[in-house]
Structures are given as structure tokens and as C-alpha cells.
Tab-separated table of C-alpha atoms and ligand atoms in Angstrom:
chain	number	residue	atom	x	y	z
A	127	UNK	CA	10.821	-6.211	-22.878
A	128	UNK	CA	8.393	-9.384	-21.882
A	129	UNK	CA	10.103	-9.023	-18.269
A	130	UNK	CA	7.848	-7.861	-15.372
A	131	UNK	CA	4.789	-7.203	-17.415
A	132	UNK	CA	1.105	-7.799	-16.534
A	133	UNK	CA	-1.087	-7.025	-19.252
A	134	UNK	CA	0.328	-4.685	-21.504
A	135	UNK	CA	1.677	-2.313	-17.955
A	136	UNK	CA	4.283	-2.686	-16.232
A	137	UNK	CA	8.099	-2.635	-17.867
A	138	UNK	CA	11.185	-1.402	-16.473
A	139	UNK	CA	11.504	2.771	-18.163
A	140	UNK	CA	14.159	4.070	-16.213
A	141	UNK	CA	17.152	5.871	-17.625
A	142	UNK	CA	20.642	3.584	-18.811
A	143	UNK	CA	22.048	3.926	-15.349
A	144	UNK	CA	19.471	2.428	-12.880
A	145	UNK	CA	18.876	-0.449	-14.897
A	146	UNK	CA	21.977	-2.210	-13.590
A	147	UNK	CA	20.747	-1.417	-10.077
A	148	UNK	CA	17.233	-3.011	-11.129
A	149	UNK	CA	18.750	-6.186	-13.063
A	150	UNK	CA	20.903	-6.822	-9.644
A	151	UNK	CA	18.077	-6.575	-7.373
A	152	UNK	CA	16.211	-9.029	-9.916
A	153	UNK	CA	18.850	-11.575	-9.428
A	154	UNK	CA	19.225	-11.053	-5.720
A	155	UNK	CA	15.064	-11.368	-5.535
A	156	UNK	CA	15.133	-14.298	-7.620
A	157	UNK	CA	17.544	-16.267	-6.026
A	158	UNK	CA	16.334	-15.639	-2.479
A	159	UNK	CA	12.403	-15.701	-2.824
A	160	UNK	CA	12.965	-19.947	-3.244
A	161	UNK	CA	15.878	-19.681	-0.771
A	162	UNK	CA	14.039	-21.583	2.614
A	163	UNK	CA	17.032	-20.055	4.999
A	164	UNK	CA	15.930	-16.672	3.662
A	165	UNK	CA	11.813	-17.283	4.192
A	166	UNK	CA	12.354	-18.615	7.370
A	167	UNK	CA	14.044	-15.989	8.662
A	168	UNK	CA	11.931	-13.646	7.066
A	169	UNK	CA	8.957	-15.246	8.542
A	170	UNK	CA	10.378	-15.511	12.029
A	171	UNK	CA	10.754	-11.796	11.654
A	172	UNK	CA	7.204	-10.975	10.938
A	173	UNK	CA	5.742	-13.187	13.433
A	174	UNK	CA	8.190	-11.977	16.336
A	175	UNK	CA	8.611	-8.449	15.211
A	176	UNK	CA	5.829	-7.557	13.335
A	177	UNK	CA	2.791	-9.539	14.958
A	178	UNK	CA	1.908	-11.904	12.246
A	179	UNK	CA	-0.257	-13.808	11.452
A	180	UNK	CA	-3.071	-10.521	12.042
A	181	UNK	CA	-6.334	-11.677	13.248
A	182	UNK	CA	-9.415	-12.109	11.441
A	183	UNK	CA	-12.210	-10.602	12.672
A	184	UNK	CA	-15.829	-11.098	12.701
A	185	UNK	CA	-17.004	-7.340	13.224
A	186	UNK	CA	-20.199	-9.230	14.563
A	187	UNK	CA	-22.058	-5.040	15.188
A	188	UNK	CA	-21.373	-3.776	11.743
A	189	UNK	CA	-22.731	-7.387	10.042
A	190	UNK	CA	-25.791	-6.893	12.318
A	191	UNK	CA	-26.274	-3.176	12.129
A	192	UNK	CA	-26.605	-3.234	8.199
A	193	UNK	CA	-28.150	-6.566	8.080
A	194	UNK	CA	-26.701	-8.632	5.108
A	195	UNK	CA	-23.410	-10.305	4.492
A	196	UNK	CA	-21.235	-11.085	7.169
A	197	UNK	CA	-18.411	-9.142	7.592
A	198	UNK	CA	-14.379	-10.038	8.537
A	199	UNK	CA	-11.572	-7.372	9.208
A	200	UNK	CA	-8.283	-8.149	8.312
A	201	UNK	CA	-6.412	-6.935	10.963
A	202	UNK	CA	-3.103	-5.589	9.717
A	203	UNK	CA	-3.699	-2.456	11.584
A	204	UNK	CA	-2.477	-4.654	14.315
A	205	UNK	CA	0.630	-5.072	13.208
A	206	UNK	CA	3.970	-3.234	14.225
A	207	UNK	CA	4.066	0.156	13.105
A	208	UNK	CA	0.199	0.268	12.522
A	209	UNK	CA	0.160	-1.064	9.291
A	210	UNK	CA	0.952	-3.304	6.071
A	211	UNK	CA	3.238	-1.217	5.242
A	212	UNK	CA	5.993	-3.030	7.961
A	213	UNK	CA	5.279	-6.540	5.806
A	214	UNK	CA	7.178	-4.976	2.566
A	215	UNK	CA	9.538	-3.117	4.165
A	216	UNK	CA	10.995	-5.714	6.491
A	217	UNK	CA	11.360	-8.139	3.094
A	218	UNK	CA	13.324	-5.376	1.408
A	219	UNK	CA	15.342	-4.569	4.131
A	220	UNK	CA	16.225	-8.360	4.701
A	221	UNK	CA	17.406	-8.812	1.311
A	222	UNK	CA	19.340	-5.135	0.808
A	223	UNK	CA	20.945	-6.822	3.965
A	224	UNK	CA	22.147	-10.118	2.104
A	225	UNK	CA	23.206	-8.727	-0.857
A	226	UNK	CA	25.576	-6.568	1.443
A	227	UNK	CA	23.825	-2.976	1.121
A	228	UNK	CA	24.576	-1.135	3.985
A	229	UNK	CA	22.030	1.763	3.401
A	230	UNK	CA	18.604	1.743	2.869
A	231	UNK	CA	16.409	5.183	1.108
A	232	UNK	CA	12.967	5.584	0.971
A	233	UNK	CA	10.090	8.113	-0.528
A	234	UNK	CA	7.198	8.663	1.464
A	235	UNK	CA	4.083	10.576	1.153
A	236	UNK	CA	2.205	10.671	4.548
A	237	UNK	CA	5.127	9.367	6.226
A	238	UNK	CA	4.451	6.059	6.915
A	239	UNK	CA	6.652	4.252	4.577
A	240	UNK	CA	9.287	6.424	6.007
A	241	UNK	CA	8.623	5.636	9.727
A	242	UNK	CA	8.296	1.389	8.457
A	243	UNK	CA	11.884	2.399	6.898
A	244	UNK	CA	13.164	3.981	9.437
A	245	UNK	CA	12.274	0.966	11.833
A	246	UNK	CA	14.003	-1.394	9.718
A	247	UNK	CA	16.948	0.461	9.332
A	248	UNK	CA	16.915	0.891	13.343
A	249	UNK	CA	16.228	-3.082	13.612
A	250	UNK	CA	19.248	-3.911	11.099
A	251	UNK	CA	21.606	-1.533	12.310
A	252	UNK	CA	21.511	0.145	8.227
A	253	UNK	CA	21.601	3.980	7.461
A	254	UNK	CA	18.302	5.186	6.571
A	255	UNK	CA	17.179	8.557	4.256
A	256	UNK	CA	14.044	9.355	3.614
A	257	UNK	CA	12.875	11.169	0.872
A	258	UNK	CA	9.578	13.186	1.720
A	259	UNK	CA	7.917	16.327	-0.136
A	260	UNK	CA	8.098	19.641	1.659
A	261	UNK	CA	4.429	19.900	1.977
A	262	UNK	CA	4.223	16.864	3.339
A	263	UNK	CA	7.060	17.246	6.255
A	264	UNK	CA	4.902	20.331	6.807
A	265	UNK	CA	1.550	18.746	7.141
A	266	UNK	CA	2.799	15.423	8.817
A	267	UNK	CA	5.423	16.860	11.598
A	268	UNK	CA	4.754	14.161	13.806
A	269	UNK	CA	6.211	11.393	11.479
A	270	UNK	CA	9.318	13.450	10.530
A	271	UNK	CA	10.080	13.535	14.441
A	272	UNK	CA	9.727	9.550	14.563
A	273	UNK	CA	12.069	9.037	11.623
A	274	UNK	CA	14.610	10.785	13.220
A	275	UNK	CA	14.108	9.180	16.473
A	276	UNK	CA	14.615	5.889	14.623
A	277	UNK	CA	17.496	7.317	13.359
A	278	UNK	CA	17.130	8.482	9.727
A	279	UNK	CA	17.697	11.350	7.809
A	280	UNK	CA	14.705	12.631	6.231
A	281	UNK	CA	15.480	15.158	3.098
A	282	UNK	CA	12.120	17.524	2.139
A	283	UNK	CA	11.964	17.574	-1.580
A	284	UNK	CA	10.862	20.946	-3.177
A	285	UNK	CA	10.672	20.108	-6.442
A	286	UNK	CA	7.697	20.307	-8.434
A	287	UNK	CA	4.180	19.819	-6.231
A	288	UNK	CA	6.636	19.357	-3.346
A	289	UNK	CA	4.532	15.961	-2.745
A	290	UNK	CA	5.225	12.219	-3.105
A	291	UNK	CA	5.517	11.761	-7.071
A	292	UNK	CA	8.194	14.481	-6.205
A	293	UNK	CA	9.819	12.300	-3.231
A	294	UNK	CA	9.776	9.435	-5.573
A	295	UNK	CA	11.984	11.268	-8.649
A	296	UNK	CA	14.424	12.726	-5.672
A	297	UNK	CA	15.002	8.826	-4.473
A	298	UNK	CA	15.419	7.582	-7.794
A	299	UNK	CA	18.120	9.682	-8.650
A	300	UNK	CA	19.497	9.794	-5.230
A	301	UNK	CA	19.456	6.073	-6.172
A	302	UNK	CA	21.077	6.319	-9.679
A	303	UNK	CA	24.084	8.053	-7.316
A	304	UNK	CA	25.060	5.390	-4.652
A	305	UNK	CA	24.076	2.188	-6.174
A	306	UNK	CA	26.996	0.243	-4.161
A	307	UNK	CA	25.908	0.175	-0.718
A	308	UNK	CA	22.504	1.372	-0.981
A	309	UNK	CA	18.555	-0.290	-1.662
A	310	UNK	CA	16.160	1.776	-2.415
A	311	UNK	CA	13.302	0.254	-0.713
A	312	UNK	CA	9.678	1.324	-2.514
A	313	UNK	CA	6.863	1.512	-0.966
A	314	UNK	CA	4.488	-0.144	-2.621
A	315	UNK	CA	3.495	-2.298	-5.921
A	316	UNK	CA	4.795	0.547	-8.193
A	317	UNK	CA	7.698	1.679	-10.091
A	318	UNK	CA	9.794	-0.704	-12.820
A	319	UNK	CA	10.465	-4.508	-12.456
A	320	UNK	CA	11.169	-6.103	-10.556
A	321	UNK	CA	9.485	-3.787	-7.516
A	322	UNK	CA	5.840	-4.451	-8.439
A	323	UNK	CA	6.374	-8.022	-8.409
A	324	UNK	CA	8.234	-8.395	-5.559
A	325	UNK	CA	6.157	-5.981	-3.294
A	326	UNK	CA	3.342	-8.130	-4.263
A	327	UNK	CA	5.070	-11.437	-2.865
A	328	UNK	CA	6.022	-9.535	0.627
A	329	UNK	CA	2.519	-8.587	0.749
A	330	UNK	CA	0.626	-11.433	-0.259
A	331	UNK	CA	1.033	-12.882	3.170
A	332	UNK	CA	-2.243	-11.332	4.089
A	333	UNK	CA	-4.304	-12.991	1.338
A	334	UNK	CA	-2.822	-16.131	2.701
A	335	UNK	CA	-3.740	-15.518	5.658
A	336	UNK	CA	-7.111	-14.606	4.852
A	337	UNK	CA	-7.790	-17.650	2.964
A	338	UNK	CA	-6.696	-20.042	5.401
A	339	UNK	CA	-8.673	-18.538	8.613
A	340	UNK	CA	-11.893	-17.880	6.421
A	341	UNK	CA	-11.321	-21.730	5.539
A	342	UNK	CA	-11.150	-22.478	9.395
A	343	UNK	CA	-13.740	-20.470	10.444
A	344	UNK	CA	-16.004	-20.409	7.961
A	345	UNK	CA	-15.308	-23.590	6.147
A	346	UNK	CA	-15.130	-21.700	2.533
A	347	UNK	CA	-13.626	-18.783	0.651
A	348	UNK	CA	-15.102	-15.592	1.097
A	349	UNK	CA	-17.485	-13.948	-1.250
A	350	UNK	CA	-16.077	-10.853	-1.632
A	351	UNK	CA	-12.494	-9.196	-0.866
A	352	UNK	CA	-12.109	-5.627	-0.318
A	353	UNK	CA	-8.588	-3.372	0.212
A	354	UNK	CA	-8.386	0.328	-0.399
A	355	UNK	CA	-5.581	1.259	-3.296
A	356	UNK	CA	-2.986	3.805	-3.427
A	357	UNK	CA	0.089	2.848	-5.198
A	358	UNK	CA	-1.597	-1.126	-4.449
A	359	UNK	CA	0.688	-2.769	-2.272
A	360	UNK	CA	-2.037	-3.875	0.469
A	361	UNK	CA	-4.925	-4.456	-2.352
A	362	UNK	CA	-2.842	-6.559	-4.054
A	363	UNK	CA	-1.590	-8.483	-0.978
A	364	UNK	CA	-5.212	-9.207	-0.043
A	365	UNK	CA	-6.510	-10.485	-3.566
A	366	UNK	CA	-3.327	-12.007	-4.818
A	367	UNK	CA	-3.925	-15.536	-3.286
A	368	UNK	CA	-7.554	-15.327	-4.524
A	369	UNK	CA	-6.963	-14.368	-8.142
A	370	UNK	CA	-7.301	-18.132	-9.282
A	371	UNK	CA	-10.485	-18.434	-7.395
A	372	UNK	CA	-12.908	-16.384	-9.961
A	373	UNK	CA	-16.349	-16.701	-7.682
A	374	UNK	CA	-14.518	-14.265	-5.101
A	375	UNK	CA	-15.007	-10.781	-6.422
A	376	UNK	CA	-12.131	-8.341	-5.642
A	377	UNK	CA	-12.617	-5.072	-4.700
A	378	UNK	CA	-10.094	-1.962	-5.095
A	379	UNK	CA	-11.595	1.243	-3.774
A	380	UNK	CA	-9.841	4.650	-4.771
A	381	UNK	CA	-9.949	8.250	-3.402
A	382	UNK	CA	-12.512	10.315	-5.506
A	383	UNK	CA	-11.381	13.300	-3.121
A	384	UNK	CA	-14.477	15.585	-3.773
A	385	UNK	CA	-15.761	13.856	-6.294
A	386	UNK	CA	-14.390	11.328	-9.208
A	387	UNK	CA	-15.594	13.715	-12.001
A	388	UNK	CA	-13.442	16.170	-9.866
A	389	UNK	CA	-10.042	17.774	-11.768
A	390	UNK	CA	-7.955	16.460	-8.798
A	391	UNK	CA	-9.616	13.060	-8.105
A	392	UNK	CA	-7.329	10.363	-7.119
A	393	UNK	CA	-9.538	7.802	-8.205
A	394	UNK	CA	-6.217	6.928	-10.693
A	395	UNK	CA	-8.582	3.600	-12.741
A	396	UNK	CA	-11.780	5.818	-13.119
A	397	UNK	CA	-10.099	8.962	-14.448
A	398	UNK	CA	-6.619	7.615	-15.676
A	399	UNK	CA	-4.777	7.110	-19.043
A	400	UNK	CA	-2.334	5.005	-19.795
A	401	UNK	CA	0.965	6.586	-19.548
A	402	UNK	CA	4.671	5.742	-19.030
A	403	UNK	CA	5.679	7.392	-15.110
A	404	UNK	CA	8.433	6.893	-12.370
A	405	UNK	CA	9.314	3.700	-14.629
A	406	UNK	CA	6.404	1.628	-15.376
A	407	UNK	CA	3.557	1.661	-17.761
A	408	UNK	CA	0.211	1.626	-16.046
A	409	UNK	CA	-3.132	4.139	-15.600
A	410	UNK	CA	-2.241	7.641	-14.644
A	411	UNK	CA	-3.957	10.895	-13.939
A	412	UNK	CA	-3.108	13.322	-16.531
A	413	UNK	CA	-3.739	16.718	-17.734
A	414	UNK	CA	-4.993	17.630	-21.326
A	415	UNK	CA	-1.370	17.431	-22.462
A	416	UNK	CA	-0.353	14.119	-20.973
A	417	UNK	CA	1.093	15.785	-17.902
A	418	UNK	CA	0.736	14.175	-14.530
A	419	UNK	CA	-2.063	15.686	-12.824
A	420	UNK	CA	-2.301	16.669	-9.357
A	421	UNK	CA	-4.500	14.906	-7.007
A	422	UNK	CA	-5.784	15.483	-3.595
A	423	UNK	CA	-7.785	13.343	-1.333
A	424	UNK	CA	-8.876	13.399	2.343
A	425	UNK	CA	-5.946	10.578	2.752
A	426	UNK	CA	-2.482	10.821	2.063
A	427	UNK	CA	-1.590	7.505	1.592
A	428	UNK	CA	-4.173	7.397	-1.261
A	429	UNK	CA	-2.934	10.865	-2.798
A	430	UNK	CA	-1.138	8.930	-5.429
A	431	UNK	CA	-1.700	9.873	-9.111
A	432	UNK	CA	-1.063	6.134	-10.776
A	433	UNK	CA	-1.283	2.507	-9.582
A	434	UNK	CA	0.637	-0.773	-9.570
A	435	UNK	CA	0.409	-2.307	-13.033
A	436	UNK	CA	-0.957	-5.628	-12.020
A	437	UNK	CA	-4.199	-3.518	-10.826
A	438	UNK	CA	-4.403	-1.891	-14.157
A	439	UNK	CA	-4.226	-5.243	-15.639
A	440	UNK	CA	-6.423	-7.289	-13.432
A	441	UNK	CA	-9.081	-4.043	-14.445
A	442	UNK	CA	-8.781	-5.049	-18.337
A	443	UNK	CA	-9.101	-8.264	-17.693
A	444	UNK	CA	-12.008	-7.199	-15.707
A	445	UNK	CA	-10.545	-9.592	-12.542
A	446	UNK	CA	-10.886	-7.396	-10.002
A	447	UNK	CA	-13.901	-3.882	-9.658
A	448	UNK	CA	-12.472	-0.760	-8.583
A	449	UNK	CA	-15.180	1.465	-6.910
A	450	UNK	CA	-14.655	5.077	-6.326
A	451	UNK	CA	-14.847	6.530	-2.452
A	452	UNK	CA	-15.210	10.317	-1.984
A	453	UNK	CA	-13.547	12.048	1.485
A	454	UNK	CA	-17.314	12.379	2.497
A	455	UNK	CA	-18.182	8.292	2.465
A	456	UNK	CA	-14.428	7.850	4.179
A	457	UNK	CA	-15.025	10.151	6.604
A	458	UNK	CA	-18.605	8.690	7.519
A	459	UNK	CA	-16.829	4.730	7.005
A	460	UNK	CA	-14.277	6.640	9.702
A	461	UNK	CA	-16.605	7.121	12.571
A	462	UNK	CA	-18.961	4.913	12.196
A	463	UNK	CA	-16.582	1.968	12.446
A	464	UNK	CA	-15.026	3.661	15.533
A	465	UNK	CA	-18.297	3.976	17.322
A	466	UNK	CA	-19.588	0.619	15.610
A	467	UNK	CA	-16.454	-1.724	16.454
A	468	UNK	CA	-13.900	0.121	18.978
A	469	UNK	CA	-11.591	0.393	15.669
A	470	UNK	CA	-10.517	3.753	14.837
A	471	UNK	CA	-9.328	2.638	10.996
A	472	UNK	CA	-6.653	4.674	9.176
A	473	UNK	CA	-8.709	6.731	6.615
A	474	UNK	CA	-7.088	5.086	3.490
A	475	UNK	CA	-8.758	1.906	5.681
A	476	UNK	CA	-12.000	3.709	5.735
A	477	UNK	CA	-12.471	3.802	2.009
A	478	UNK	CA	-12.355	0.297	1.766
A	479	UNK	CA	-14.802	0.196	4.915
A	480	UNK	CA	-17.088	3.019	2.994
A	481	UNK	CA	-17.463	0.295	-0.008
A	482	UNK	CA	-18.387	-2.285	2.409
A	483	UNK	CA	-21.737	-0.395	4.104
A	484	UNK	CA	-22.721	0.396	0.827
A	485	UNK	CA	-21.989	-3.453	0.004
A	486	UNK	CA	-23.372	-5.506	2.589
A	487	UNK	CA	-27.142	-4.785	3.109
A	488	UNK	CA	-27.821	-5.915	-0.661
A	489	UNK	CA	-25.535	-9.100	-0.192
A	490	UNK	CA	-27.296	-12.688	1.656
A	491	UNK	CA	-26.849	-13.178	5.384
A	492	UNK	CA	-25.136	-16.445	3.979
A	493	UNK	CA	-22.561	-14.253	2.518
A	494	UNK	CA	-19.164	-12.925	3.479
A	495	UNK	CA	-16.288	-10.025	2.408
A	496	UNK	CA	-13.590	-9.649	4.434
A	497	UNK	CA	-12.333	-6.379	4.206
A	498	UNK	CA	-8.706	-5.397	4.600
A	499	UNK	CA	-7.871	-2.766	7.419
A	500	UNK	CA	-4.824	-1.315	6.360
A	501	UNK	CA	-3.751	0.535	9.377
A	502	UNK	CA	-4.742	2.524	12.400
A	503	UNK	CA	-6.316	6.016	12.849
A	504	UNK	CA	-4.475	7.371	15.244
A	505	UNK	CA	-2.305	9.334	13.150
A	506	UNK	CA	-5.769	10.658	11.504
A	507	UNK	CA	-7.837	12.050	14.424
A	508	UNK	CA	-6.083	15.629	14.434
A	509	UNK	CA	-7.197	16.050	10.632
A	510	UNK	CA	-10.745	14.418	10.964
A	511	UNK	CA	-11.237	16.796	13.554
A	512	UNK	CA	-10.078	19.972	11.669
A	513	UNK	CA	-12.294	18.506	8.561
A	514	UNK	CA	-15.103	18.451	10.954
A	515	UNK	CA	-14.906	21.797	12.429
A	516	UNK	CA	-13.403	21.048	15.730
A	517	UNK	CA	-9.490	21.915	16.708
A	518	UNK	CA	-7.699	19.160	18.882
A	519	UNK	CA	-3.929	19.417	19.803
A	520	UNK	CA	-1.876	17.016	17.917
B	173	PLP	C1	0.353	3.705	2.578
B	173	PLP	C2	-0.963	3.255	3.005
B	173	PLP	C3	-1.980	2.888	2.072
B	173	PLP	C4	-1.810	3.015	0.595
B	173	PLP	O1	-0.793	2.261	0.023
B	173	PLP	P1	-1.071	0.947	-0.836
B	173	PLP	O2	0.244	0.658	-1.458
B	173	PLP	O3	-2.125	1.272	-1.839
B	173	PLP	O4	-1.505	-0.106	0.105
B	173	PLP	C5	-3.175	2.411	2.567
B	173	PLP	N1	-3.415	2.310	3.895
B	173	PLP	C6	-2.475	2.660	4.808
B	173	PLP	C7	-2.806	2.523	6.262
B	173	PLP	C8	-1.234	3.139	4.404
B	173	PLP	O5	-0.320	3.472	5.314
């Protein structure tokens, strides 16, 4: 079991009848990632559908307000959809399409890996069910309404927490059910081989990115990279192209919720074991009998109680620092770079942001992060405002 490993995570642990669902997708992955018909016309998609290449921007008031190292947003907030997430999802749905799948399922937490889905599905002209926790329909309404506006079906999951690791069993078996005509696309850099890897190459088009305009604008790689983590999918995307270059550092920030010493901190590298879940090894949040524990956080596209094996890897090989963000610092990252910059960031966004005011005063004015904006706020006002006291209709 060498295949799909980084470190001593990753691995394919899924029960006797997936893995001929995995070992096809492998082949069909393998065979088109070198295929040029296939990258160009996944790259015409994501620079007429999805609004690639994202800008880089110099957020010229932040860099001055805190007064060190100059500071770049990657803009994939900008993109269709709002977010990274679109990147993945439009890879996966362009390769269910050639190997002849006809029907795409997805989990989702908050509900944007569901809407990306759903707008894929609506693109291709594919079926589309998402998979989504009860709690979470309940708390993000507004999301369920766009997936079936796009067309898809979206299933609440009761099981267990009723929450994403939930949604994620539910489309697994759902999976293990109709493996002729449908892909399950995942969400992010998670799960058994070959999904980590793959997610990984669909998102490391904004590390690419990144390197090339910091190399055209500022005539050298950046000092420092920053990317909020969840499952991993946009962290890794926006370190992968730097890994080789060992003077960048590489920053993963986590939800701490509360606090990281907290029982239901997020902050999956800090407080993690290593464990075996939804069919990889990697770090996991567990109780004192090796259960999965539950985790809350301000964000629910951080609520996640793992993370991608190449993350848990690149942290024993000490590659890349996770730092630990608490709702408070997001929340303060959230308005302040709203009032700072005109960008209202998605809170996961924010974390990463939060890491970056603490980061920049003690860096040199001759130095330089680019941080990673994930997505856009909007969907996050209603809640900031409840957190904060105030009620607004949304
Ligand atoms: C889903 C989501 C995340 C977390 O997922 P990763 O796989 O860790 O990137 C972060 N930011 C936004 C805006 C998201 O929608």
C-alpha cells in the first residue's frame, strides 16, 4: 500500500467495494492529467467560466497600516461562485464527464461545495445530489435554495452529529451504490487515493499563479505564503508550487474555535492524533477513546475534524507551520480587512488574514506574504452580525 501516500498518511481504507470505484478513477486521472486535449479544455474552462487567472493584489492600506512586510491577496474570492472551491470541482466534473458518468454527488458542510457542484452539474447538463447534514441545511438555508435552483437534489443527512463528517459517510455509501454512472466529486484534499492527490493538482493553479505574478511584479518569490485549512484543498493549492523552494515559509492556519486547548477546537494539527477516517490516514480530532471528536468553529468551512494527508506530512517534515486562529482573531481579521481594503473576506479567509496582522509588523518592509483569500463574505455577514449582537435579515 505505497500508492497515494505522503509521509506515513494518506492510503486508500475504504471497504472491498469502493475500491474498484477508486482504482477506475485512478486510471481515468492518470491518463488524462498528461492528456493536452483534456488541460486545454480544462483551462479554457476556468479562464472563460471561472475567471482565471485571479488577480494579485497589493493590499497597499493593510501593508501600510501595520507597517512591515508587504502584503499580496490572492484573489480567488474573485472567481465564479466566490471561491476556490469552483477550481476542483470543474476538474472533477470534466473528467466524471469523459469517463462517461452521467451523475455527479457531493458532501458539503457550509454548502459551498454543494452550490460549486451544483453549478457544474448545471454547466454539463449531469444530475447532481448533494449530500448535506441536517444541521447544516438548517443553519445555511440560503445555499440549499441555490442548489436546487441549479438543479440538484440535496439529501439532509441525520446521522450521527447531523454535520459534514456525517454528509461525507452518507456520499460514500451512496457512492458504493451507483458506481456506473456516477462520480463522487470531494471537496477537498481529503479522503483515500487518489482524491488528495488529484484535488491538489486542480488546485495548484493558484500557487502557479502566485509564483509567476510575484515574479512579474516583484521580481522574486515571496517570503511567506499563507492559506487558511479545512479539509486543505486551497492551502495546498497555494503552497504546492512553492514546496521545492525551502526559503518561502508556508503557512496553514486552523480554527481554534474558542480556544485550541478548547474540547471542540478545530485546530485538527495542534490537537490531532493520528487516526484512520473517511479512508485515509492523517491527524484527527479524537476523544479519549479514539472516537472522532466534535468540533465547532466560527466558520463552517473550517469545522472539519481531520486534514488532507499531504498537510500532515509536510507538518512532520516540518515544511510547512500551522498556526492556530480563534473565532475572536477571525472575526477582528473580518472587519478590519473590510474597512481596511473594500474586501469583505469569507471568514475561513479571515483566519488566514488574522495570521497575517499578527505576521507582518515583525517582518522587513523588504519583505512579502501573499496571503490566499479563499472566498467572499457575503454569505457571512448575517452570522457576524448575530455573533456581534446585532440582527440583520438574511
Ligand atoms: C470550503 C472553504 C474552505 C475550506 O476548505 P479547504 O479545503 O481547507 O480549502 C476555505 N475557504 C472557503 C471560502 C471555503 O469555501
Amino acid at each position: 500500500m505505497s500508492k497515494g501516500r505522503f509521509g506515513r498518511h494518506g492510503g486508500q481504507y475504504v471497504p472491498e467495494t469502493l475500491m474498484g470505484a477508486l482504482e477506475e478513477l485512478e486510471q481515468a486521472y492518470e491518463r488524462y492529467k498528461n492528456d493536452p486535449a483534456f488541460q486545454q479544455e480544462l483551462g479554457e474552462l476556468l479562464a472563460q467560466y471561472a475567471n482565471r487567472p485571479s488577480r494579485l493584489y497589493y493590499a497597499k492600506n493593510m501593508t501600510e497600516d501595520l507597517g512591515g512586510a508587504k502584503i499580496y491577496m490572492k484573489r480567488e474570492d474573485l472567481n465564479h461562485t466566490g471561491a476556490h472551491k469552483i477550481n476542483n470541482v470543474l476538474g472533477q466534473a470534466l473528467l466524471a464527464k469523459k469517463m462517461g458518468k452521467t451523475r455527479l454527488i457531493a458532501e458539503t458542510g457550509a454548502g459551498q461545495h454543494g452550490v460549486a457542484t451544483a453549478t457544474a452539474a448545471a454547466l454539463f447538463g449531469m444530475e447532481c445530489v448533494v449530500y448535506m447534514g441536517k444541521k447544516d441545511t438548517e443553519r445555511q438555508a440560503l445555499n440549499v435554495y441555490k442548489m436546487k435552483l441549479l438543479g440538484a437534489r440535496v439529501v439532509p443527512v441525520t446521522s450521527g452529529t447531523a454535520t459534514l463528517k456525517d454528509a461525507v459517510n452518507e456520499a460514500m455509501r451512496e457512492w458504493t451504490r451507483r458506481l456506473d454512472d456516477t462520480h463522487y466529486c470531494l471537496g477537498s484534499v481529503m479522503g483515500p487515493h487518489p482524491f488528495p492527490t488529484m484535488v491538489r493538482d486542480f488546485q495548484a493553479v493558484i500557487s502557479r499563479e502566485s509564483k509567476a505574478q510575484m515574479l512579474e511584479t516583484e521580481g522574486r518569490l515571496p517570503d511567506m505564503v499563507v492559506a487558511c485549512v479545512g479539509g486543505g484543498s486551497n492551502a495546498i493549492g497555494s503552497f504546492y508550487d512553492y514546496i521545492g523552494d525551502e526559503a518561502v515559509r508556508l503557512v496553514g492556519c486552523e480554527a481554534a474555535g474558542t480556544g485550541v486547548d478548547a474540547p471542540e477546537s478545530a485546530a485538527t494539527i495542534h490537537v490531532g492524533k493520528p487516526g484512520i477516517f473517511h479512508g485515509m490516514k492523517s491527524y484527527f480530532c479524537q476523544d479519549e477513546h479514539g472516537q472522532i471528536a466534535p468540533v465547532t468553529c466560527i466558520s463552517a468551512g473550517l469545522d472539519y475534524p481531520g486534514v488532507g494527508p499531504e498537510h500532515a506530512d509536510l507538518h512532520d517534515r516540518g515544511r510547512a507551520e500551522y498556526v492556530a486562529i480563534t473565532d475572536e482573531q477571525a472575526v477582528q481579521a473580518f472587519e478590519y480587512v473590510s474597512k481596511m481594503e473594500g474586501v469583505i473576506p469569507a471568514i475561513e479567509s479571515a483566519h488566514a488574514l488574522a495570521y497575517v496582522m499578527e505576521a507582518a509588523p515583525n517582518m522587513g518592509k523588504d519583505e512579502t506574504i501573499v496571503v490566499t483569500v479563499s472566498g467572499r463574505g457575503d454569505k457571512d455577514c448575517a452570522m457576524i452580525a448575530r455573533w456581534k449582537g446585532e440582527q440583520v435579515d438574511a
